[in-house]
Coordinates of N, CA and C in Angstrom, one line a residue:
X320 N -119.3 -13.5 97.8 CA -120.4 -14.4 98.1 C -121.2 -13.7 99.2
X321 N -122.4 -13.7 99.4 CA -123.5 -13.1 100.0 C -123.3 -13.7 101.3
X322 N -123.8 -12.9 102.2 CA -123.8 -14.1 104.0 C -125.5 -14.5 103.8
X323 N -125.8 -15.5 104.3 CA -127.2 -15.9 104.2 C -128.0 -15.0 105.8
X324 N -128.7 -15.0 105.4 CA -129.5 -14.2 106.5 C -130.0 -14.9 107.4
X325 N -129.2 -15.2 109.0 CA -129.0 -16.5 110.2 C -130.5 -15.9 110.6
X326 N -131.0 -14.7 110.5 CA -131.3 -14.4 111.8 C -133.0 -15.6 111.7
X327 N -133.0 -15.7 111.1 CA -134.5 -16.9 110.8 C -134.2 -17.7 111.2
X328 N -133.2 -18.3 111.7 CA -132.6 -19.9 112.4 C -132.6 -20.0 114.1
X329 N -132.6 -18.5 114.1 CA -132.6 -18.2 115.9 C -134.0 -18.4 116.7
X330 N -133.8 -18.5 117.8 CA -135.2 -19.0 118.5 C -135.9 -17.9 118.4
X331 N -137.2 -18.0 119.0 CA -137.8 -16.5 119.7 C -139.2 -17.0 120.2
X332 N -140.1 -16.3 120.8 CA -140.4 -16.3 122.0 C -141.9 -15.2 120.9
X333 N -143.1 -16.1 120.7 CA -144.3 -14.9 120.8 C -145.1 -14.6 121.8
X334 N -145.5 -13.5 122.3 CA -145.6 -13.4 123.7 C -147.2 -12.5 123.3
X335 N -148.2 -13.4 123.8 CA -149.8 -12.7 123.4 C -150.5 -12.2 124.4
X336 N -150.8 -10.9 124.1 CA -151.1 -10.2 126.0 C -152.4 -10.7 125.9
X337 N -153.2 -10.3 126.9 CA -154.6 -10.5 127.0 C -155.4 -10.1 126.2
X338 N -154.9 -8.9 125.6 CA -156.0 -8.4 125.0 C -155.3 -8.5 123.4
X339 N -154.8 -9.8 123.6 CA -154.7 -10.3 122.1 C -153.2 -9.8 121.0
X340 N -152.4 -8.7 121.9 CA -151.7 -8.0 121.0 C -150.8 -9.0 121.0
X341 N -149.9 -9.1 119.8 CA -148.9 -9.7 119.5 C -147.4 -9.2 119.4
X342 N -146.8 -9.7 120.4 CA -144.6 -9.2 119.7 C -144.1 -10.5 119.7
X343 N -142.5 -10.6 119.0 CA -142.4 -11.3 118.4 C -141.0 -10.8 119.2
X344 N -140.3 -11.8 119.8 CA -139.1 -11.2 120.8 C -138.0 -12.9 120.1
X345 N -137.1 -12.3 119.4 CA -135.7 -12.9 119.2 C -134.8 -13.2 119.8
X346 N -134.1 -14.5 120.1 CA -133.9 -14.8 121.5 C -132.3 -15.0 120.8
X347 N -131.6 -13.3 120.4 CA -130.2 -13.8 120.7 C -128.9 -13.8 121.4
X348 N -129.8 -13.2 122.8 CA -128.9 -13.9 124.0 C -128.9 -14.7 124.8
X349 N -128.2 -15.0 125.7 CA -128.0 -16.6 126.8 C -129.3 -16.7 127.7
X350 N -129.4 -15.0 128.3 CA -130.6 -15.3 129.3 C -131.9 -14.0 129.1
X351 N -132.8 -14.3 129.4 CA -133.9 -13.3 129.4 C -134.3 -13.7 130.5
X352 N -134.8 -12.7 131.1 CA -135.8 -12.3 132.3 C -137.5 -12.0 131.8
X353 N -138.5 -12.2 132.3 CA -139.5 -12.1 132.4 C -140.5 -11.6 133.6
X354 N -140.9 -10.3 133.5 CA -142.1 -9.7 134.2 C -142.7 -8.5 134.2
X355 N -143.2 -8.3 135.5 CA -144.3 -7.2 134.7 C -143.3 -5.9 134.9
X356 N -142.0 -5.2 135.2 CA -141.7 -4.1 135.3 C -141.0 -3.8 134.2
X357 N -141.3 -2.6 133.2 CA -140.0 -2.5 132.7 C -138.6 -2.0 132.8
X358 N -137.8 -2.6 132.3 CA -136.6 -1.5 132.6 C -136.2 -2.8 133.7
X359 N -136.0 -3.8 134.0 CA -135.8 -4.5 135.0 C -136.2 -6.3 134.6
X360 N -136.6 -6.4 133.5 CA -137.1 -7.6 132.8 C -136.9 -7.2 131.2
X361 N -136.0 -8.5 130.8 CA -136.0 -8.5 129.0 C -137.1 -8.4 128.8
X362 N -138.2 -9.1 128.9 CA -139.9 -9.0 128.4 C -140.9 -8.5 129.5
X363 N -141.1 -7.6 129.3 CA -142.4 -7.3 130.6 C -143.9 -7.5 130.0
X364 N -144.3 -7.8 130.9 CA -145.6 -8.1 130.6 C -146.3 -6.9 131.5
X365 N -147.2 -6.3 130.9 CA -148.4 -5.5 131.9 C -149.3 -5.9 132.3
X366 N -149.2 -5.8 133.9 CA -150.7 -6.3 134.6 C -150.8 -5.7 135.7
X367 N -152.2 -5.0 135.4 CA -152.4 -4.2 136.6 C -153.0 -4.8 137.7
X368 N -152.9 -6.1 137.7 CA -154.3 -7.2 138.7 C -152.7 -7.0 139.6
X369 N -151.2 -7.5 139.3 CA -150.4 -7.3 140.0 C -150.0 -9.0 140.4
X370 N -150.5 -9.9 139.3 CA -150.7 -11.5 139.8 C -148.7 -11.7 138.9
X371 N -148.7 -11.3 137.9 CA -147.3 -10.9 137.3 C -146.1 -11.1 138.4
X372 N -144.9 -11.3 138.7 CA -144.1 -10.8 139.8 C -143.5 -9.6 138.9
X373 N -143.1 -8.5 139.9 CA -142.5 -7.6 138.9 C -141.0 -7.2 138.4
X374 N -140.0 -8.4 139.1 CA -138.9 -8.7 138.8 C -138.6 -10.0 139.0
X375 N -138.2 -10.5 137.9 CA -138.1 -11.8 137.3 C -139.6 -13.1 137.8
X376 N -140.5 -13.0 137.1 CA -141.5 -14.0 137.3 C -140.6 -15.4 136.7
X377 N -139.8 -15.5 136.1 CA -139.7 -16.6 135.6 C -138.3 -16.1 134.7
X378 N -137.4 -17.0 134.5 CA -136.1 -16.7 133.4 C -136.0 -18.1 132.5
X379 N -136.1 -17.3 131.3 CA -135.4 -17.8 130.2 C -133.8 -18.2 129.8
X380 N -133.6 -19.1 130.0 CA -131.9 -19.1 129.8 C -131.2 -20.5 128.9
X381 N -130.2 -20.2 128.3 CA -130.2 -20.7 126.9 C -128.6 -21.6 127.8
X382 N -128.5 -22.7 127.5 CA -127.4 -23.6 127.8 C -127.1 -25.0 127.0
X383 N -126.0 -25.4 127.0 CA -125.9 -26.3 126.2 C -126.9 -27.4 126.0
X384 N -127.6 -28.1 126.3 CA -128.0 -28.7 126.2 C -129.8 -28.1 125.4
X385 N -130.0 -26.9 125.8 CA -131.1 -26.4 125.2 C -131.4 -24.9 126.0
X386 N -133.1 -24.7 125.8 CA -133.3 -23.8 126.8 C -134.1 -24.3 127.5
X387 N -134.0 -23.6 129.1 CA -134.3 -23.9 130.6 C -135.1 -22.9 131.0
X388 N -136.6 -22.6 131.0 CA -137.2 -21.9 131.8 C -137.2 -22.4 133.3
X389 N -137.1 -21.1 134.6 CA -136.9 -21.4 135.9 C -138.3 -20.3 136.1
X390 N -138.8 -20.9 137.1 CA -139.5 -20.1 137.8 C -139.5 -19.5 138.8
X391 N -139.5 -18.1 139.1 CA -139.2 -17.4 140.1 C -140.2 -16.3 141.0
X392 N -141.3 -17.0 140.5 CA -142.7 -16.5 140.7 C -143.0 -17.0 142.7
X393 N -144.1 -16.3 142.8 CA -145.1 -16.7 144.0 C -146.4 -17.8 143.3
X394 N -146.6 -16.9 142.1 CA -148.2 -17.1 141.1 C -148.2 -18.1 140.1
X395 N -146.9 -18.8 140.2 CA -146.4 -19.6 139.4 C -146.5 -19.4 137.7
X396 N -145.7 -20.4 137.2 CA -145.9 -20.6 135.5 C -145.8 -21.8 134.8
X397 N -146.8 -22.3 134.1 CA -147.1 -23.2 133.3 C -146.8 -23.3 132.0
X398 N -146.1 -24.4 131.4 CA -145.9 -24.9 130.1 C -146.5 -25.9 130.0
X399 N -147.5 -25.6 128.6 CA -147.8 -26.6 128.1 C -146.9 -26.9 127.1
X400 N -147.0 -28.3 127.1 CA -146.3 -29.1 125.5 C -147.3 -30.3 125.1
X401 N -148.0 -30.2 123.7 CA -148.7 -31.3 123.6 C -149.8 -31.6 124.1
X402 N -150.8 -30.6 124.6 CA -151.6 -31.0 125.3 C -151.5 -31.7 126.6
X403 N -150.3 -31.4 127.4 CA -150.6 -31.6 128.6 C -149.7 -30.3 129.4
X404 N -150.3 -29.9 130.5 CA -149.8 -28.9 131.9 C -148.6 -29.3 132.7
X405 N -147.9 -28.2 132.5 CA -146.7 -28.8 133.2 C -146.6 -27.4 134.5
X406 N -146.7 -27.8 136.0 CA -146.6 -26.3 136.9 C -145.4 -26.3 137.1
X407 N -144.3 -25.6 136.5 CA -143.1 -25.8 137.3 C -143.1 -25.2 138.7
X408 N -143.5 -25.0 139.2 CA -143.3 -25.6 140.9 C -143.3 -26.7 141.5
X409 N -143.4 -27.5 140.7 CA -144.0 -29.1 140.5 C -142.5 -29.7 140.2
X410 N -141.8 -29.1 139.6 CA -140.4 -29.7 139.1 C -139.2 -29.5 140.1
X411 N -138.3 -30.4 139.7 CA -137.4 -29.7 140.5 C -136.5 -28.7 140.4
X412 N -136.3 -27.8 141.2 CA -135.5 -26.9 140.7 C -136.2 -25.5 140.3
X413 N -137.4 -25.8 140.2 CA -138.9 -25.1 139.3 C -138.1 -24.9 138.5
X414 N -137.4 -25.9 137.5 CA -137.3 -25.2 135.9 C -137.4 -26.4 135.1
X415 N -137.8 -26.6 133.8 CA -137.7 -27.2 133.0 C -137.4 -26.7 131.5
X416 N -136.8 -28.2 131.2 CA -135.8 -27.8 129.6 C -137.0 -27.9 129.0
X417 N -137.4 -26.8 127.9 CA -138.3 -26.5 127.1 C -138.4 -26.8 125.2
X418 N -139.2 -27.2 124.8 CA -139.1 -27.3 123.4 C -139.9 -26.5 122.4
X419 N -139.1 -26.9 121.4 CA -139.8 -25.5 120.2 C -141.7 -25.9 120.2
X420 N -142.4 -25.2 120.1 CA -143.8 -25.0 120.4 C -144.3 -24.9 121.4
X421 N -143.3 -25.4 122.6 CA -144.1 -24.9 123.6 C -144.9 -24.0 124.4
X422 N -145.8 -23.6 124.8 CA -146.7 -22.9 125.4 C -146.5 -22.1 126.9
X423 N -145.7 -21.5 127.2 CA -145.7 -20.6 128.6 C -146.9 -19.9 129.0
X424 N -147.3 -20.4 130.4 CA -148.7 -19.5 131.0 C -147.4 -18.8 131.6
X425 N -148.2 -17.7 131.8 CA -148.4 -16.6 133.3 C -149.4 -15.9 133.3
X426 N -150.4 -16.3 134.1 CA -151.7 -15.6 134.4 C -152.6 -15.4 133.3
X427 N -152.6 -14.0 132.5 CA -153.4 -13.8 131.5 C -152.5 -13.8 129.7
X428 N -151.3 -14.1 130.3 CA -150.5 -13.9 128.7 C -150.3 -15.2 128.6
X429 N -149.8 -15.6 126.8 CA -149.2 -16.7 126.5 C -148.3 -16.5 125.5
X430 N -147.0 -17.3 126.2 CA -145.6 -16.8 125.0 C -145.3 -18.4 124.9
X431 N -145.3 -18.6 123.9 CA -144.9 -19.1 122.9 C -143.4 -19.7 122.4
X432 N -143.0 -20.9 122.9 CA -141.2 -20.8 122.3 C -141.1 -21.3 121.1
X433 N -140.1 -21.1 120.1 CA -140.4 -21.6 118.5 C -138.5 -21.6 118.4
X434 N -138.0 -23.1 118.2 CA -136.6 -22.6 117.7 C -136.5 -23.7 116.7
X435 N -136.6 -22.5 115.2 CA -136.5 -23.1 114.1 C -135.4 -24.3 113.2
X436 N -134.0 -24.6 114.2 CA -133.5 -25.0 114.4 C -133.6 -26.8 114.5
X437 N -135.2 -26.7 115.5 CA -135.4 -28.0 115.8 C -136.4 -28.7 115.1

């Protein structure tokens, strides 16, 4: 019997730089890091303005109950869901449990969470 091919069930994360380019990052471990250095962040983002932090602006991390973006920025980061702004700096903890469609700001990029699952 054939194995079915999981990997379309797993979350991932589209991450749109400013100048429009598109990646498509598969989320199949517990935690990701996000910012602008590479080599030092699962996802880097480039920005030469320097508004980015350049180790860990924000972490992605996967727990039972769902996944948890934390913010670990100065410049903060926003999720939208639904047509409304969420600053996590504003939260407690600066993190909130996140859902499939939601919208991640940081500065000039927007990534995207999608877990087909839900």
């Amino acid at each position: 019997m054939d194995n079915p091919d999981l990997s379309n069930l797993l979350p991932y994360v589209t991450v749109t730089a400013p100048d429009r380019q598109v990646q498509r990052v598969q989320l199949s471990e517990a935690t990701y890091t996000i910012g602008r250095l590479p080599g030092m962040n699962s996802i880097y983002l480039l920005d030469e303005e320097g508004v980015v932090s350049r180790i860990h602006h924000c972490v992605l991390e996967r727990k039972p109950e769902g996944w948890w973006l934390t913010d670990k920025s100065t410049n903060g980061t926003i999720v939208e869901r639904e047509g409304q702004s969420v600053q996590l700096a504003d939260q407690p903890g600066r993190k909130l449990l996140i859902a499939s469609e939601d919208i991640i700001r940081i500065h000039t990029w927007q990534i995207e969470f999608v877990d087909p699952a839900k």
